[in-house]
Short mmCIF file of C-alpha atoms in Angstrom, two decimals:
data_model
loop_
_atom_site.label_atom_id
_atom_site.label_comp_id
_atom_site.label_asym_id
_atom_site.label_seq_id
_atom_site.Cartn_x
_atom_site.Cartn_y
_atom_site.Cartn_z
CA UNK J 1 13.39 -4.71 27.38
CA UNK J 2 14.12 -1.95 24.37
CA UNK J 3 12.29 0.87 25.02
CA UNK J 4 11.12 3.96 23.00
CA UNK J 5 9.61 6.95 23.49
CA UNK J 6 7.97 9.18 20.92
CA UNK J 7 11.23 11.47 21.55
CA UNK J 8 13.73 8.80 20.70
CA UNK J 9 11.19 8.49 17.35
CA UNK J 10 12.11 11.97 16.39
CA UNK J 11 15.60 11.66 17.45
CA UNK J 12 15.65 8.21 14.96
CA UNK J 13 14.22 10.47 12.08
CA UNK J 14 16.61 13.32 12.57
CA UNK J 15 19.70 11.24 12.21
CA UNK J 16 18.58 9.27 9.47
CA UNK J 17 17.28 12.64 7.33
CA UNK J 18 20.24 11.96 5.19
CA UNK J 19 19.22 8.22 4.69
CA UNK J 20 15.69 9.40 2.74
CA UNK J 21 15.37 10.38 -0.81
CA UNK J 22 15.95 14.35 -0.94
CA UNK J 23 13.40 14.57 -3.59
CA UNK J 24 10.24 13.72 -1.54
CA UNK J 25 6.84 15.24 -2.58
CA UNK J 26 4.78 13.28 0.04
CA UNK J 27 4.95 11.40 3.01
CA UNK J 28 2.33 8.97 3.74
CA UNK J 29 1.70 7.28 7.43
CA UNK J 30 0.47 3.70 7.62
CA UNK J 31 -2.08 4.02 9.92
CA UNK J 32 -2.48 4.35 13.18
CA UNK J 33 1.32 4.37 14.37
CA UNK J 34 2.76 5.37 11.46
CA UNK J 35 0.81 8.49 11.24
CA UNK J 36 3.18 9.68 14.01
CA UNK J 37 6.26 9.05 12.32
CA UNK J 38 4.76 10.88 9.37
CA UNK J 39 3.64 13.87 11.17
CA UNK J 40 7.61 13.99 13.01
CA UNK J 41 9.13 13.64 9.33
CA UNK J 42 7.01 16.30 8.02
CA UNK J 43 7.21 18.65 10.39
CA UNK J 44 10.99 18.02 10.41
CA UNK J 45 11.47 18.33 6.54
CA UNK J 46 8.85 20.68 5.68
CA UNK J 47 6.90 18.32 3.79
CA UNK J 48 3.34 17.43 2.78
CA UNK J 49 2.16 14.62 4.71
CA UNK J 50 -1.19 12.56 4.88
CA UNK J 51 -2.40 8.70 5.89
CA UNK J 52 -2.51 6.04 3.68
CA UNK J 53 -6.58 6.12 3.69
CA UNK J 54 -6.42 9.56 2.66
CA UNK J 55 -4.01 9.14 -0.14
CA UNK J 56 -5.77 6.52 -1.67
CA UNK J 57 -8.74 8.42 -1.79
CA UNK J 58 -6.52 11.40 -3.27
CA UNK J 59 -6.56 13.65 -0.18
CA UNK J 60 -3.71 15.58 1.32
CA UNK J 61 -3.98 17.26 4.48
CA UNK J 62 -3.79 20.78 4.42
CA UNK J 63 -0.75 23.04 6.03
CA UNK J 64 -0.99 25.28 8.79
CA UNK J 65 0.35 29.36 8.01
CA UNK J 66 4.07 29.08 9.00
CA UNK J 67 6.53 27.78 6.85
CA UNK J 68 4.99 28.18 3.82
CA UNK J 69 6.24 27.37 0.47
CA UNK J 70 4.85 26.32 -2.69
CA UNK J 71 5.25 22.34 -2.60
CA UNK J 72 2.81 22.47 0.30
CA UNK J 73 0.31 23.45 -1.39
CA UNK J 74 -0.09 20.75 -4.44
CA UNK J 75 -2.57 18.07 -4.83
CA UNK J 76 -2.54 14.50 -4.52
CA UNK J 77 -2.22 14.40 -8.63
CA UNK J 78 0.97 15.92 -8.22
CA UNK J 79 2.75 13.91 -6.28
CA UNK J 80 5.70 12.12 -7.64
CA UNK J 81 8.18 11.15 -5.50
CA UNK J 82 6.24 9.28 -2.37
CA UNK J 83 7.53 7.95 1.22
CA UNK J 84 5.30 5.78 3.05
CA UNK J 85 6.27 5.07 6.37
CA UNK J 86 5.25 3.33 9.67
CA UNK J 87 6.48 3.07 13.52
CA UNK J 88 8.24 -0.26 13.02
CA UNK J 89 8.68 -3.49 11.14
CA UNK J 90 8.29 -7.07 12.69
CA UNK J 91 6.56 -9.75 10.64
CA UNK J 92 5.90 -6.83 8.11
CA UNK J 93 2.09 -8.01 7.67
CA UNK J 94 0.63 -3.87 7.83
CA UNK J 95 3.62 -2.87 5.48
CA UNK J 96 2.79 -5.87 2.98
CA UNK J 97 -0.31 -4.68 3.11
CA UNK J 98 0.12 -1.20 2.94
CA UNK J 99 2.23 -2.05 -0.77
CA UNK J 100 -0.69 -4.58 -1.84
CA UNK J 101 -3.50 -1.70 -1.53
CA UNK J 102 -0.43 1.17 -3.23
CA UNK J 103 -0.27 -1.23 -5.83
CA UNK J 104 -4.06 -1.86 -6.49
CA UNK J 105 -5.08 1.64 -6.66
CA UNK J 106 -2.97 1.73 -9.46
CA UNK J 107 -1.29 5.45 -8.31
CA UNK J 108 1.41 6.21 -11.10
CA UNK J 109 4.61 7.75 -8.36
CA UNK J 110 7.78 6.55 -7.11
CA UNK J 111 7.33 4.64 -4.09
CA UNK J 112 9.78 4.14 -1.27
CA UNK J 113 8.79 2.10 2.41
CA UNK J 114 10.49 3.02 5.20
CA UNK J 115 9.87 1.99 8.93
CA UNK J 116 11.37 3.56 11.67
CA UNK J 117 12.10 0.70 13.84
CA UNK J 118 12.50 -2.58 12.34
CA UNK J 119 13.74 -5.87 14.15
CA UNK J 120 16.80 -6.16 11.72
CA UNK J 121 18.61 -3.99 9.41
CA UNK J 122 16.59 -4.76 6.33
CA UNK J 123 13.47 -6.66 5.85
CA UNK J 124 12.06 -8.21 2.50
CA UNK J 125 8.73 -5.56 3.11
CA UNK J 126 11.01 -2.10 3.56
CA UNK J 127 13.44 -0.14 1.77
CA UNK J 128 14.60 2.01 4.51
CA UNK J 129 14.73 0.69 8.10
CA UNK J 130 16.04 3.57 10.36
CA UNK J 131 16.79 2.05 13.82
CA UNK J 132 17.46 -1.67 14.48
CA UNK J 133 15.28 -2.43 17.95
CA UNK J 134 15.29 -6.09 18.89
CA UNK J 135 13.00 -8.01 20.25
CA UNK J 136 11.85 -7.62 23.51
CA UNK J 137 10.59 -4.54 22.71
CA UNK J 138 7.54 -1.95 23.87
CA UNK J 139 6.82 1.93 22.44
CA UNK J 140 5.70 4.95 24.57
CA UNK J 141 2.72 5.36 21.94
CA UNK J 142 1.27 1.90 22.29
CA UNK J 143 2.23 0.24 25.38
CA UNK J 144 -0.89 -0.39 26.94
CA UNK J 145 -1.46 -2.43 24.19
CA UNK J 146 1.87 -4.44 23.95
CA UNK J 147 1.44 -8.31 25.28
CA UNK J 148 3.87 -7.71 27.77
CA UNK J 149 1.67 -6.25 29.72
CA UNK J 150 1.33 -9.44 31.51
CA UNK J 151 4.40 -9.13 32.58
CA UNK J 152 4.31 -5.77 34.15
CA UNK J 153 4.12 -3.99 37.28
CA UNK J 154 1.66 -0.76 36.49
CA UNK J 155 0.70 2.07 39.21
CA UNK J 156 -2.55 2.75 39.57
CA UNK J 157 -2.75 6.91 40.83
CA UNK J 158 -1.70 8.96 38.06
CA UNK J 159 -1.38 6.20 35.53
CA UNK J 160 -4.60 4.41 35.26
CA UNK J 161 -6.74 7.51 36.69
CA UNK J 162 -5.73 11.00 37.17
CA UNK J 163 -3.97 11.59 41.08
CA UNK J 164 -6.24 12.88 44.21
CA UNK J 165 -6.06 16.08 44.74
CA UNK J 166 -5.11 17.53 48.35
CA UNK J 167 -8.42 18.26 49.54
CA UNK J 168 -9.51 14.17 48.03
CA UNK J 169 -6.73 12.45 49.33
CA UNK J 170 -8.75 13.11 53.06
CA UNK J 171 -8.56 9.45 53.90
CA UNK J 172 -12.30 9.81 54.47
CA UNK J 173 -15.05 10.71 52.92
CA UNK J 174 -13.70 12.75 49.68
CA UNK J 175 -11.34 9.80 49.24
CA UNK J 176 -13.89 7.67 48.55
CA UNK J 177 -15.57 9.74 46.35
CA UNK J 178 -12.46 9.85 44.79
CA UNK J 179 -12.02 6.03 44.04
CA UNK J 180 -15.38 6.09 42.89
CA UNK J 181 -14.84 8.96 40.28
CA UNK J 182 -11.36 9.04 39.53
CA UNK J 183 -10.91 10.09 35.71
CA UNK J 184 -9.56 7.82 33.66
CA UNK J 185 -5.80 7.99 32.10
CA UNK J 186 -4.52 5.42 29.71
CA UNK J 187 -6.75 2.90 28.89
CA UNK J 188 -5.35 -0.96 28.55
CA UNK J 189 -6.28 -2.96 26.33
CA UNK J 190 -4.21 -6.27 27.21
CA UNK J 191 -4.39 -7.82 31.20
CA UNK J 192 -1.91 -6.14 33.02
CA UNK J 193 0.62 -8.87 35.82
CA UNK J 194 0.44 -6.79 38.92
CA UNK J 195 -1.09 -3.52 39.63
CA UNK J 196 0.76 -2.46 42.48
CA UNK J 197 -0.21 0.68 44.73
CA UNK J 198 -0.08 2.96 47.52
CA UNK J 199 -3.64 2.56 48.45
CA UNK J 200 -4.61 1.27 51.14
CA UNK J 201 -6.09 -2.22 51.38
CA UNK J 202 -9.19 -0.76 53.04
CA UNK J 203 -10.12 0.36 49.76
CA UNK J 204 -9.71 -2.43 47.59
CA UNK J 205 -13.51 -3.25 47.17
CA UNK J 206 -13.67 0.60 45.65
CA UNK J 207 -10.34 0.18 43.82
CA UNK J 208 -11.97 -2.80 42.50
CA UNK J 209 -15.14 -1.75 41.36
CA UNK J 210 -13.44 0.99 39.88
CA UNK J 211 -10.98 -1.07 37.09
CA UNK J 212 -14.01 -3.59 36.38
CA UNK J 213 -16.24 -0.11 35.57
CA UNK J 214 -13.41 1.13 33.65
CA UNK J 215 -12.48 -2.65 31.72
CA UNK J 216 -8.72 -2.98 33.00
CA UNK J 217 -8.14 -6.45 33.57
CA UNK J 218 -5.35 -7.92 35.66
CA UNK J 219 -3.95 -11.30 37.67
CA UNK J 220 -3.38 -9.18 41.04
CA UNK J 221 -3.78 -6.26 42.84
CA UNK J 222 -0.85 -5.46 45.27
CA UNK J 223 -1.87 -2.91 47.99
CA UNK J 224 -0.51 -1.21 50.97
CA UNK J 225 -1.62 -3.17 54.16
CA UNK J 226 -1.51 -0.65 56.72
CA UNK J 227 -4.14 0.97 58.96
CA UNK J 228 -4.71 5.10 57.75
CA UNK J 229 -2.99 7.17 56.06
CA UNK J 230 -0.80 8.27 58.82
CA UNK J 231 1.14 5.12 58.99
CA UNK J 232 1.26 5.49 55.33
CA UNK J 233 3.27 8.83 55.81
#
């Protein structure tokens, strides 16, 4: 499995500054993931940035007080020299359609596509791929949302749901309420394998109750088969 985190995104940007047109006015995100490669690029090059929505509509977003200069602070109208960008490139299916909707709106600029992560070194829909990252393949930003989820082991405590606290994790009483209540962490959106955890089986009608409440699917649910606590410890 190839394996990136929103960190190794950055790092992939930083390298490949020198790969980019110099003369950028704009940087454009294909949305959703491709938002966050925008926002990295801009904040690393000190340019304007917005989503693809947004710039087809003529809308920039606006910049914060620091590191202010001038070419921040045109309009949409202005904008000559264009990047769009998003996350990755597979089949290319959001990118082909991120050039078909460019092209209809009939936007008079020099476009260049760029993905950050792309399954070979060029592809037919991008002009810049930054990072070859082969299949198999999942990204810290949209994981619980990657197919292979089936075939994954995922914690429950501090994944799923925010960890007890001291006083909750009483084995008793406050524990339960726990189970019952626990707030919600990352939210799947794909079955996960095996959901494998320290709880113990005593509490798997709660645990239970709990994911079905909260819409996480999954084949099983591996717990700890021992007595209390205690023999946990």
């Amino acid at each position: 499995m190839h394996y990136r985190s929103i960190s190794d995104m950055n790092d992939a940007i930083v390298r490949n500054l020198h790969r980019l047109p110099r003369d950028i006015d704009l940087v454009v995100g294909v949305p959703r993931s491709g938002i966050l490669a925008a926002t990295l690029l801009s904040l690393t090059a000190n340019i304007p940035m917005t989503d693809l929505d947004s710039f087809l509509a003529g809308k920039i977003y606006t910049s914060g007080v620091t590191k202010r200069r001038a070419a921040l602070d045109r309009q949409a109208t202005d904008m000559r020299k264009v990047l769009v960008i998003d996350d990755s490139v597979s089949g290319g299916a959001a990118m082909r359609e991120a050039r078909s909707r460019v092209e209809a709106a009939g936007i008079e600029a020099d476009f260049t596509f760029a993905a950050v992560f792309g399954l070979l070194p060029q592809h037919e829909e991008t002009d810049i791929v930054l990072e070859v990252v082969p299949h198999p393949r999942m990204f810290q930003w949209n994981f619980m949302h990657h197919k292979f989820l089936a075939q994954c082991c995922v914690d429950i405590d501090g994944v799923l749901c925010l960890d007890p606290t001291e006083a909750e994790n009483d084995d008793g009483p406050a524990y339960e309420k726990f189970l019952g209540e626990a707030l919600p962490l990352f939210g799947p959106t794909r079955k996960i394998g095996w959901l494998v955890t320290s709880r113990l089986e005593k509490y798997r009608s709660l645990t239970e109750a709990w994911l079905a409440k909260h819409g996480i699917e999954y084949d099983q649910l591996i717990m700890l088969d021992l007595p209390s606590k205690a023999e946990r410890q």
